[in-house]
Coordinates of C-alpha atoms in Angstrom, one line a residue:
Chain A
X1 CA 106.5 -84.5 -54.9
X2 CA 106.6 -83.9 -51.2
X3 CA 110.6 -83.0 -51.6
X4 CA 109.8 -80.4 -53.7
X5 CA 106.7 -78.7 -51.7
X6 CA 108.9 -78.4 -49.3
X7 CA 111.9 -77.4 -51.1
X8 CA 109.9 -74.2 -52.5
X9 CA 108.8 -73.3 -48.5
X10 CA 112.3 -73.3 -47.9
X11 CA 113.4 -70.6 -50.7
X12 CA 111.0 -69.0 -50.3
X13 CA 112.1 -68.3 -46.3
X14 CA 115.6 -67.4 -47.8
X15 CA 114.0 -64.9 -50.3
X16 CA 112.3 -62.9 -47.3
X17 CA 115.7 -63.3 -45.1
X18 CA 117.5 -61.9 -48.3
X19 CA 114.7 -58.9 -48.9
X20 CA 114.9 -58.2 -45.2
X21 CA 119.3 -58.0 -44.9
X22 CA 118.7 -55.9 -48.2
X23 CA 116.0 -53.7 -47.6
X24 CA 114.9 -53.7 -44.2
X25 CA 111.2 -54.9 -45.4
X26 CA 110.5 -57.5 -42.6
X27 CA 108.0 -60.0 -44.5
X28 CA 109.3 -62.8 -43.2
X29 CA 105.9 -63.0 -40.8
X30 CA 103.0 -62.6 -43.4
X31 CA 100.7 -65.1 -44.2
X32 CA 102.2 -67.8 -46.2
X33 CA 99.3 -68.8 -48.6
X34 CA 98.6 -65.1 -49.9
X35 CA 102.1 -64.2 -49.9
X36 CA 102.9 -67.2 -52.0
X37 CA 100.6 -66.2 -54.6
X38 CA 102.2 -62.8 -55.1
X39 CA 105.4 -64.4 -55.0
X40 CA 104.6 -66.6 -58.0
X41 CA 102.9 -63.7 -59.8
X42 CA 106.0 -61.7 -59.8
X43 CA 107.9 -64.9 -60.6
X44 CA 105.9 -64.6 -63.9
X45 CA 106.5 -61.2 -64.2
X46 CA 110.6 -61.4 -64.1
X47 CA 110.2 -64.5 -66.1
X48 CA 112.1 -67.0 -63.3
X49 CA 110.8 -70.2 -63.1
X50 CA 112.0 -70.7 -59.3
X51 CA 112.0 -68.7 -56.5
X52 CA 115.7 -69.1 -56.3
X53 CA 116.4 -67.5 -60.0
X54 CA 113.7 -64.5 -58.5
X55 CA 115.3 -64.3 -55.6
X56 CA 118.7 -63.6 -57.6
X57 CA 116.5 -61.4 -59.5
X58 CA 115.1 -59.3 -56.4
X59 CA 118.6 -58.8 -54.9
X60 CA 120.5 -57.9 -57.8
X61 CA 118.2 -55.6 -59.3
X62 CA 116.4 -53.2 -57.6
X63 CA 113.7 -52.5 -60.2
X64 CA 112.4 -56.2 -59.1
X65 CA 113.0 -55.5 -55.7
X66 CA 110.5 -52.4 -56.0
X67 CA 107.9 -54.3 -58.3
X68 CA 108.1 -56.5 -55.7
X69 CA 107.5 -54.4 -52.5
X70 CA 105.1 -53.3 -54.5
X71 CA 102.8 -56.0 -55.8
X72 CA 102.9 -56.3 -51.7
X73 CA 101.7 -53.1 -51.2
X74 CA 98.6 -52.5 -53.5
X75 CA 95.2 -53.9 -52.8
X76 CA 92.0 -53.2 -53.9
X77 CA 90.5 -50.0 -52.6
X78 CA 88.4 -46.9 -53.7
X79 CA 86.7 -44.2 -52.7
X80 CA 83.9 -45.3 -50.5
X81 CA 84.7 -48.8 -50.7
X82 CA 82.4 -50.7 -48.4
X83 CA 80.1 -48.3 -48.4
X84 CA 77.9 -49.7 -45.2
X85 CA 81.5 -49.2 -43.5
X86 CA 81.3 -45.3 -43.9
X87 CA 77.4 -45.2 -43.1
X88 CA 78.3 -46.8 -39.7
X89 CA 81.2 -44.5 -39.1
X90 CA 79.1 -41.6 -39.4
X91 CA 76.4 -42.9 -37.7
X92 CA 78.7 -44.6 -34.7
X93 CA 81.5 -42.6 -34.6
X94 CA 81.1 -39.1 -35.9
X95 CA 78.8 -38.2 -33.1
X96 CA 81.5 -39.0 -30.8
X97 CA 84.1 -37.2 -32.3
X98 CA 82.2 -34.1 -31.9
X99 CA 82.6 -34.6 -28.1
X100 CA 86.1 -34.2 -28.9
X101 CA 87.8 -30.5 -29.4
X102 CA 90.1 -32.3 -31.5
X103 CA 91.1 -35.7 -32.3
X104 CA 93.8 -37.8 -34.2
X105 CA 93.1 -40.7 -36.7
X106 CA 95.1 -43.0 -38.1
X107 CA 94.9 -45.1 -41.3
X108 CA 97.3 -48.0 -41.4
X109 CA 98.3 -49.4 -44.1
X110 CA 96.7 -46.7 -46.2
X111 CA 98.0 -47.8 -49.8
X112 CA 96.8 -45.2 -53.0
X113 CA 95.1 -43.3 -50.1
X114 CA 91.8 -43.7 -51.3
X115 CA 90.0 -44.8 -47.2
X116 CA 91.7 -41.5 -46.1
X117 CA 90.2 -39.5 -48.5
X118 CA 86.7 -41.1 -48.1
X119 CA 87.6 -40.1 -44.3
X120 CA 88.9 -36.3 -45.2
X121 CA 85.3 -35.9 -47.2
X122 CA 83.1 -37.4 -44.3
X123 CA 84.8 -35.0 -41.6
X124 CA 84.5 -32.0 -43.9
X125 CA 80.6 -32.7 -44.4
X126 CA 80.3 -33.1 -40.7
X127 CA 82.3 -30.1 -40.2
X128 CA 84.5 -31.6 -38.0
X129 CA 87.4 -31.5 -40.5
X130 CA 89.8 -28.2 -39.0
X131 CA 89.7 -30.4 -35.7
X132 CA 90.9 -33.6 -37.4
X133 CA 94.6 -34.8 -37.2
X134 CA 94.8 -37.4 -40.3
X135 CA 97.9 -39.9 -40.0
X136 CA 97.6 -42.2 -43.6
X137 CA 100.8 -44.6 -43.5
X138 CA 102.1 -47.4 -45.3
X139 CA 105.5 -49.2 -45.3
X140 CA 105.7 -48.5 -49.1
X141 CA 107.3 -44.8 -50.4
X142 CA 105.9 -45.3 -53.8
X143 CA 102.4 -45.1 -52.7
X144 CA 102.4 -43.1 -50.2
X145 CA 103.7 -40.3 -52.9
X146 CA 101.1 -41.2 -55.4
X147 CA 98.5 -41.2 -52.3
X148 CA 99.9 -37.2 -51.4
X149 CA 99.4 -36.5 -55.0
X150 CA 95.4 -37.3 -54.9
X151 CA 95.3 -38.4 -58.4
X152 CA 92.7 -41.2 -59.5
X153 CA 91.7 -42.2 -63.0
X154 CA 88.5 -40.7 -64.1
X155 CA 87.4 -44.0 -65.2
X156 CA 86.4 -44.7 -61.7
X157 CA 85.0 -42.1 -60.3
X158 CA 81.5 -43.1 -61.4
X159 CA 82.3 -46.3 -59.6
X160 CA 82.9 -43.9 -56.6
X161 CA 80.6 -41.3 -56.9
X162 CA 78.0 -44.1 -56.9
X163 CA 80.0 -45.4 -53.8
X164 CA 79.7 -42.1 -51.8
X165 CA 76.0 -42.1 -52.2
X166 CA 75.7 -45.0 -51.2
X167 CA 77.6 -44.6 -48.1
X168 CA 74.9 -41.5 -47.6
X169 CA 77.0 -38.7 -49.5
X170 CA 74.7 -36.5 -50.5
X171 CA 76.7 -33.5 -52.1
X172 CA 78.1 -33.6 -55.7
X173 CA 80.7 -35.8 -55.1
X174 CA 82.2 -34.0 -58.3
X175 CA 82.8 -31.0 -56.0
X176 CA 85.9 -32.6 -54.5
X177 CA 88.0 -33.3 -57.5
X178 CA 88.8 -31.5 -60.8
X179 CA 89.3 -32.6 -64.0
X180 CA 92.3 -33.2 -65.7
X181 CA 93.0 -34.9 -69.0
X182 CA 91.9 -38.7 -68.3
X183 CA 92.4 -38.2 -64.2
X184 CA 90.8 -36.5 -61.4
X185 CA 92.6 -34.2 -58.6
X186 CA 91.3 -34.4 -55.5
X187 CA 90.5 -31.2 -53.7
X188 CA 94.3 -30.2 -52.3
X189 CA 91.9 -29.0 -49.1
X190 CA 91.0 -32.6 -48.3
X191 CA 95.0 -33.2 -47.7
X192 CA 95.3 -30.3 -45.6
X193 CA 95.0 -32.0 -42.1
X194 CA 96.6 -35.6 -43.8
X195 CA 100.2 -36.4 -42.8
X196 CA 101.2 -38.9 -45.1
X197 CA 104.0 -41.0 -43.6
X198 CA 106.0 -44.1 -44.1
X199 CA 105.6 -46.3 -41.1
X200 CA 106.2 -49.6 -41.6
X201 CA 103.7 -52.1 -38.6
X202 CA 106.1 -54.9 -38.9
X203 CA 109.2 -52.9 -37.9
X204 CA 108.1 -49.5 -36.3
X205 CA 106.8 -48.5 -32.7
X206 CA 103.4 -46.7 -31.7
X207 CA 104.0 -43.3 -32.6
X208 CA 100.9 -41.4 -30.9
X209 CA 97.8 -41.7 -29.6
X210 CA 94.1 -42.4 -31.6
X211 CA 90.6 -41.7 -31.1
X212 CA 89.8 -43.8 -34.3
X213 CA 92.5 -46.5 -36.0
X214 CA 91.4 -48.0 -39.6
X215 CA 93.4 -50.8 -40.8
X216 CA 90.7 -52.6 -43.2
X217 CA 92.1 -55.8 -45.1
X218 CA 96.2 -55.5 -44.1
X219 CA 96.1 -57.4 -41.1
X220 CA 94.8 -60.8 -43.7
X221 CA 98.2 -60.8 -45.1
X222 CA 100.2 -61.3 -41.4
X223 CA 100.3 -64.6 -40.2
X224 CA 98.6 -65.0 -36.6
X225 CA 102.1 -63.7 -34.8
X226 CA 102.6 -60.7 -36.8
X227 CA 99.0 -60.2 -36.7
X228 CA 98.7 -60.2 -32.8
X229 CA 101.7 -58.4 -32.7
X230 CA 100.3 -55.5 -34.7
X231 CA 96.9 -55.9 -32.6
X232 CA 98.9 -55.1 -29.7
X233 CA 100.7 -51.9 -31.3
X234 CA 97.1 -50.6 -32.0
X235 CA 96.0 -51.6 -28.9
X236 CA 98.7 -49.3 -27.4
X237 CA 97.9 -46.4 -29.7
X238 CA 94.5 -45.9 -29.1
X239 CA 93.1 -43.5 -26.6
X240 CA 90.8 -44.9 -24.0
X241 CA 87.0 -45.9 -25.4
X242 CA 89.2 -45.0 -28.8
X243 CA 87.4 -47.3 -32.3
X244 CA 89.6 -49.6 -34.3
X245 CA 88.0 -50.2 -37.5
X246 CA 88.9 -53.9 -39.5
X247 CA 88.0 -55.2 -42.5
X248 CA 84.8 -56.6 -43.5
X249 CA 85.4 -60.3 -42.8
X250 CA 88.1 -59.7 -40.3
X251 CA 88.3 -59.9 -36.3
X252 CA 89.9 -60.2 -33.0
X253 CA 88.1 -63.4 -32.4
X254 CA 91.7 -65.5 -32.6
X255 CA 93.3 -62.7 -31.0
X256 CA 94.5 -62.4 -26.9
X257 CA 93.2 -58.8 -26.9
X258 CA 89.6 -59.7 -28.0
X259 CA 88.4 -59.4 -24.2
X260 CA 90.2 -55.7 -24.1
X261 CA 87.7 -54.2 -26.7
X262 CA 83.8 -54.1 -27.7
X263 CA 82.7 -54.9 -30.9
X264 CA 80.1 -52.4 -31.2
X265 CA 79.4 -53.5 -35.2
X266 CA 79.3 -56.7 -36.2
X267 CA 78.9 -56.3 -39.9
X268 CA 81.2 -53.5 -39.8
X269 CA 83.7 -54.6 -37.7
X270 CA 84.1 -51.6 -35.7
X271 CA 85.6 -52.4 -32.1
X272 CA 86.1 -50.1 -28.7
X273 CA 88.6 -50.0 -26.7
X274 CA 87.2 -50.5 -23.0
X275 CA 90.0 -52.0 -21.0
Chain B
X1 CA 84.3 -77.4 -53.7
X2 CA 83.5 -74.9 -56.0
X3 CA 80.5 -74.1 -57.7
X4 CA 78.5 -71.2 -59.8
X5 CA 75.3 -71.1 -61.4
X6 CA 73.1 -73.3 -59.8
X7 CA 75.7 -74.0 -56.8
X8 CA 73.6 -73.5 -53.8
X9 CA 71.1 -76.6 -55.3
X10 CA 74.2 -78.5 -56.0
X11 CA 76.2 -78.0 -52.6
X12 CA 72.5 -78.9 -51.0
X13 CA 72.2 -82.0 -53.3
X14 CA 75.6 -83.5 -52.0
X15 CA 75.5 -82.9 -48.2
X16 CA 71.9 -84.2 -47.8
X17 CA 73.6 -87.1 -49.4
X18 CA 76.0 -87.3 -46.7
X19 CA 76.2 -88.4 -43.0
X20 CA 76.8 -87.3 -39.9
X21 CA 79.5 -89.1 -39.7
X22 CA 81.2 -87.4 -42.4
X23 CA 84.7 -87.2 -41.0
X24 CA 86.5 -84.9 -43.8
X25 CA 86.8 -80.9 -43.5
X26 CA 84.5 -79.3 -46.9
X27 CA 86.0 -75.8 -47.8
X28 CA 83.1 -74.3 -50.3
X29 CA 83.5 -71.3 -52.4
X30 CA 79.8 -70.5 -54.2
X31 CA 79.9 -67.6 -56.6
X32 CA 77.9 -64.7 -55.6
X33 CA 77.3 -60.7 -55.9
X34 CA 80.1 -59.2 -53.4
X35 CA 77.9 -57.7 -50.9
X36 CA 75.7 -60.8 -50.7
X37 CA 74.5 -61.9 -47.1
X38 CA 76.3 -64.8 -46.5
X39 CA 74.1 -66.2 -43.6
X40 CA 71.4 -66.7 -45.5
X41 CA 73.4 -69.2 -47.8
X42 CA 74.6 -70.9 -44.6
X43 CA 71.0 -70.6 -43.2
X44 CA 69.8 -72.6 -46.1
X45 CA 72.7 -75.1 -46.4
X46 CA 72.2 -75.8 -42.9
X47 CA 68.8 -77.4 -42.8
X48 CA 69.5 -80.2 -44.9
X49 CA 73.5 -81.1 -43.8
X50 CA 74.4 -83.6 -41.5
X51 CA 77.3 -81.4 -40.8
X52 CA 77.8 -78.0 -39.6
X53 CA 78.0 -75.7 -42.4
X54 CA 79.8 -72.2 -40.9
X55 CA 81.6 -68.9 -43.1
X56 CA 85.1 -69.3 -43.1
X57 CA 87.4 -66.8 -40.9
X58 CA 90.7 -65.3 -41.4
X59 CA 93.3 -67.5 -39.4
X60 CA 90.4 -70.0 -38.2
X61 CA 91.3 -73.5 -37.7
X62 CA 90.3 -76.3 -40.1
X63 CA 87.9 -79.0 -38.4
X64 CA 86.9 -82.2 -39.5
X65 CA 82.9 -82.9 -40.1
X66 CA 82.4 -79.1 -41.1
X67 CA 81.8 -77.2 -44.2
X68 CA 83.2 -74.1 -44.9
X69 CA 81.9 -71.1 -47.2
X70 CA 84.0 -68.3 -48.4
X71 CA 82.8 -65.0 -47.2
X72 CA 81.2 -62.7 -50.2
X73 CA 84.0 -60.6 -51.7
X74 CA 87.0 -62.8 -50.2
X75 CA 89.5 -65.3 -51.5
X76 CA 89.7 -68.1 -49.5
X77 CA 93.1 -70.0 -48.8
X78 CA 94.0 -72.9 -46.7
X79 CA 97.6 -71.8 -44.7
X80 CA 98.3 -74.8 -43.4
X81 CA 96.4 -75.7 -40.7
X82 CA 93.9 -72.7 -41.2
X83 CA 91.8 -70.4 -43.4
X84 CA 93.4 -67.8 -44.5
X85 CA 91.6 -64.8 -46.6
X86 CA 92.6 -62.6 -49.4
X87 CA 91.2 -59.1 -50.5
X88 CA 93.2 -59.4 -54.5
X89 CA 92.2 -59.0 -57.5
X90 CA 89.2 -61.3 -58.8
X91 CA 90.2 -64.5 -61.1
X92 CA 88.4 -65.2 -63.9
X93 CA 85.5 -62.2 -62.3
X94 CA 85.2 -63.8 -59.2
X95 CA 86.2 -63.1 -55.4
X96 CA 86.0 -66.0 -53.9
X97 CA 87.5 -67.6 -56.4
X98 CA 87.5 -71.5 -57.1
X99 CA 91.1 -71.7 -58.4
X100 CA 92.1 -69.9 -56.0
X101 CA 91.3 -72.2 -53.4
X102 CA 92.2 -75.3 -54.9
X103 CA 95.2 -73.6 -55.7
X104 CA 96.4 -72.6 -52.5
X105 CA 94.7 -76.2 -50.9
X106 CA 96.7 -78.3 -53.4
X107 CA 99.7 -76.6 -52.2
X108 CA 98.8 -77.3 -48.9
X109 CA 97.4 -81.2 -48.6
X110 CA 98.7 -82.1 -51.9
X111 CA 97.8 -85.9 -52.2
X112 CA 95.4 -85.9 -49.3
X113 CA 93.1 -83.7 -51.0
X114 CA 89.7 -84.3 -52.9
X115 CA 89.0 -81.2 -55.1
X116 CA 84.9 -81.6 -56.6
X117 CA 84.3 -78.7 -59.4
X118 CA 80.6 -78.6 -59.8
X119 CA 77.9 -76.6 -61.8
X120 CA 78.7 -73.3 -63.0
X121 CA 78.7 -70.8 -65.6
X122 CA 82.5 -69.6 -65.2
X123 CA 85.9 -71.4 -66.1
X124 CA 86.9 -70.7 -62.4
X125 CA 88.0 -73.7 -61.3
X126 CA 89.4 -75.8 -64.4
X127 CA 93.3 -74.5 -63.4
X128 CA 92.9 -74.9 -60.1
X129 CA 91.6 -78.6 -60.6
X130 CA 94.3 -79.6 -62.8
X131 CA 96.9 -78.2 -59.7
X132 CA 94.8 -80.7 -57.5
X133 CA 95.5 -83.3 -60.0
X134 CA 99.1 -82.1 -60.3
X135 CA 100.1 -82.3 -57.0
X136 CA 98.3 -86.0 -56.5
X137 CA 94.7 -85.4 -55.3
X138 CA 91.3 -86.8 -56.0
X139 CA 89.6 -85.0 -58.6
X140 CA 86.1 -85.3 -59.1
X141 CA 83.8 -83.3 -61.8
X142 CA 79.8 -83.0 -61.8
X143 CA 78.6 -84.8 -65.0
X144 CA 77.9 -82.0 -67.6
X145 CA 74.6 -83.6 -68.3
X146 CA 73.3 -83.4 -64.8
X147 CA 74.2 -80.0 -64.3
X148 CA 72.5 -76.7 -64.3
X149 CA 75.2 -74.8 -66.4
X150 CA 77.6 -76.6 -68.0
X151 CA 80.3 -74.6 -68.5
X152 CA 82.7 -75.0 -65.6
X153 CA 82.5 -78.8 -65.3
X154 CA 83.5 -78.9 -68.9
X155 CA 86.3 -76.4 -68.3
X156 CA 87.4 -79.0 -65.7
X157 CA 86.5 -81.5 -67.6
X158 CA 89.2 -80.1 -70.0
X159 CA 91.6 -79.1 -68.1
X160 CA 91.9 -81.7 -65.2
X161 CA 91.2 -85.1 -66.6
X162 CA 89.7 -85.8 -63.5
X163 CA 89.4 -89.4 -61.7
X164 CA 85.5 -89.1 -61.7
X165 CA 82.7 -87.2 -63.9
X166 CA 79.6 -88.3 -62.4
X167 CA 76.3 -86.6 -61.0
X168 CA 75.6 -85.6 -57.9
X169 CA 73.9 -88.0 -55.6
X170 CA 77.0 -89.8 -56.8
X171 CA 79.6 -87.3 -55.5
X172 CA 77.9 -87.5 -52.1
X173 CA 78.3 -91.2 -51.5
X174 CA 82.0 -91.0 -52.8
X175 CA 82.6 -88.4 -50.4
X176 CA 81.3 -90.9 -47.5
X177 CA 83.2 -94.1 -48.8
X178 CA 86.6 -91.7 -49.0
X179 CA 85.9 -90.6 -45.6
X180 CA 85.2 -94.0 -44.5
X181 CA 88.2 -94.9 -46.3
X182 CA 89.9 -92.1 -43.8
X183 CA 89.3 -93.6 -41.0
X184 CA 90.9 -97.0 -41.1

């Protein structure tokens, strides 16, 4: 039983060296116990009953090897998720941004896009929107086109909508999207001041400097290395007193930099850079 | 652990059974609404355990003679020697979800694990039992009969063929003889 545990760990370390020679995708430092899971999903997917046969799977055919980058890739998210998250941002942050003539934020690990929309429609109520610079990354192409495109399933939106007001939207949310057949289109003015990038935190530098950094629920799937390695890239993109915004149930608690910032909301898990 | 309907009782039930010399590490994943506090739960649990009864982190360290709860809206894994969270989609309409801990703890321990399914109104938990059982832990089931909802111990029932089906109070002092037992 033990022998075979252990046997599993072991492909599985060969299937990430493989995916990294192959692709460049470096997930050979994510969290084991999640990554397992979605290893074992796609496993079912492609029908191989070890990792070895998926691993033969992933570098032979690159149709696995994208259904497999992604399944790595998407996470739950909508518009507005975590609505509190927003209410604290414009009560905590939005005034400070006004201070600034113009300022740069960055959402890592972005996904579909959904957080940096939220953000686009905060800033545009606040009017602070024409001096917003909007960076939305993630190491995956294939949503960071469907994230550019703005498209979301009008199934949802009254999931969202009642997530905006909750968050203290008080427009018609409808007023941001159009309709179109079974989807929505999100105002094309919301992506106006949104680069959307690949940039992959595993494998890529700091590539400017933040007043405001959101990476919300990526940082759970990096085991404590990568995770303090990333901490540190943020760290070194963020302007002085700049805000790095985490998940819900996430922290720098564990983390070497903790002393370097002030959590400023603890529900919300909104930190400051002071040091 | 893992409990639904009629959980927070339950989980109080066993560690007021318990002592403080309970020398095992409880991970505890209660059903609840997503944006549920989860200090009050811990709040609550804490006036009647022995043990220290504290949310589970990302990347915290397991420690012996505590109990661990999933945060609302969270999977909870064991990596290794740590928590380990999960933001993916819910199993079987839940996040936290019971299999997946047991899952992703059976994976870890494998035969030096005790998985306990309790009351519940879900199925959550009767696969994740059965991969306790699988990889050579203690399973252990709340008697249908003495539980609020029936449902999930059945489902475990069903699925795992556990090593014990018995009510509460009795789950309690099993716990303290296997961590007794632990010791030596």
């Amino acid at each position: 039983m033990t022998e075979k545990i252990d046997l599993e760990n072991l492909e599985i370390k060969l299937l990430l060296d493989g995916v990294y020679r192959v692709s460049g995708y470096d997930f050979r430092d994510y969290a084991l116990a999640s990554l397992k899971r979605r290893i074992h999903k796609c496993m079912l997917d492609e029908e191989t009953a070890t990792v070895s046969g998926f691993q033969e799977r992933v570098l032979h055919n690159p149709e696995s090897l994208n259904h497999f980058l992604l399944s790595l890739s998407i996470d739950i998210t909508e518009l507005f998720r975590d609505p509190d998250l927003y209410r604290s941002y414009r009560e905590k942050i939005i005034p400070v941004l006004h201070t600034y003539p113009f300022f740069r934020i960055w959402h890592a690990g972005c996904s579909t896009g959904e957080e940096a929309y939220s953000d686009a429609i905060i800033l545009t109520e606040e009017g602070l929107y024409d001096r917003a610079r909007i960076y939305a990354t993630d190491f995956n192409e294939i949503v960071i086109e469907k994230a550019k495109k703005g498209i979301f399933s009008q199934k949802v939106m009254k999931t969202y909508t009642a997530n905006y007001q909750q968050a203290g939207g008080k427009q018609a949310f409808s007023k941001y999207y159009t309709a179109k057949f079974d989807n929505v289109q999100m105002d094309p003015r919301l992506n106006a001041n949104i680069t959307w990038a690949q940039h992959n935190l595993v494998t890529d530098k700091s590539f400017n400097e933040f007043q405001v950094i959101f990476c919300r629920n990526v940082m759970i799937y990096f085991n404590k290395t990568l995770q303090d390695r990333v901490l540190r890239l943020f760290y070194e993109s963020l302007s002085p007193y700049g805000y790095l915004i985490l998940g819900k149930k996430e922290s720098l608690k564990f983390s070497p930099l903790e002393n370097k910032f002030e959590l400023i909301d603890i529900n919300e898990r909104i930190y400051k850079k002071i040091l | 652990m893992g409990a639904s309907l009629g959980g927070l009782e339950a989980t109080k039930t066993i560690l007021s059974t318990i002592s403080r010399s309970f020398n095992l590490p409880i991970a505890l994943v209660l059903h609840r609404d997503e944006n549920s506090p989860t200090e009050l739960l811990i709040n609550i649990l804490n006036k009647d355990s022995p043990i220290e009864v504290i949310e589970a982190e990302d990347k915290m360290m397991i420690q012996n003679s505590k109990c661990y709860i999933a945060p609302a809206g969270y999977h909870l894994l064991i990596d290794e020697d740590h928590f380990a969270l999960s933001t993916e989609n819910k199993v079987h309409h839940s996040r936290p979800s019971i299999d997946v801990l047991l899952e992703s703890a059976a994976d870890a321990y494998r035969s030096d694990l005790i998985g306990v399914i309790m009351t519940g109104n879900s199925v959550d938990g009767a696969e994740g039992l059965k991969s306790v059982k699988e990889k050579g832990g203690l399973t252990i089931v709340q008697d249908p009969k003495d539980a609020k909802a029936e449902l999930m111990p059945k489902s475990a029932i069903l699925a795992a063929n556990p090593d014990y089906t018995i009510p509460l109070p009795d789950i309690g002092t099993l716990l303290m003889k296997l961590s007794e037992e632990t010791r030596n």
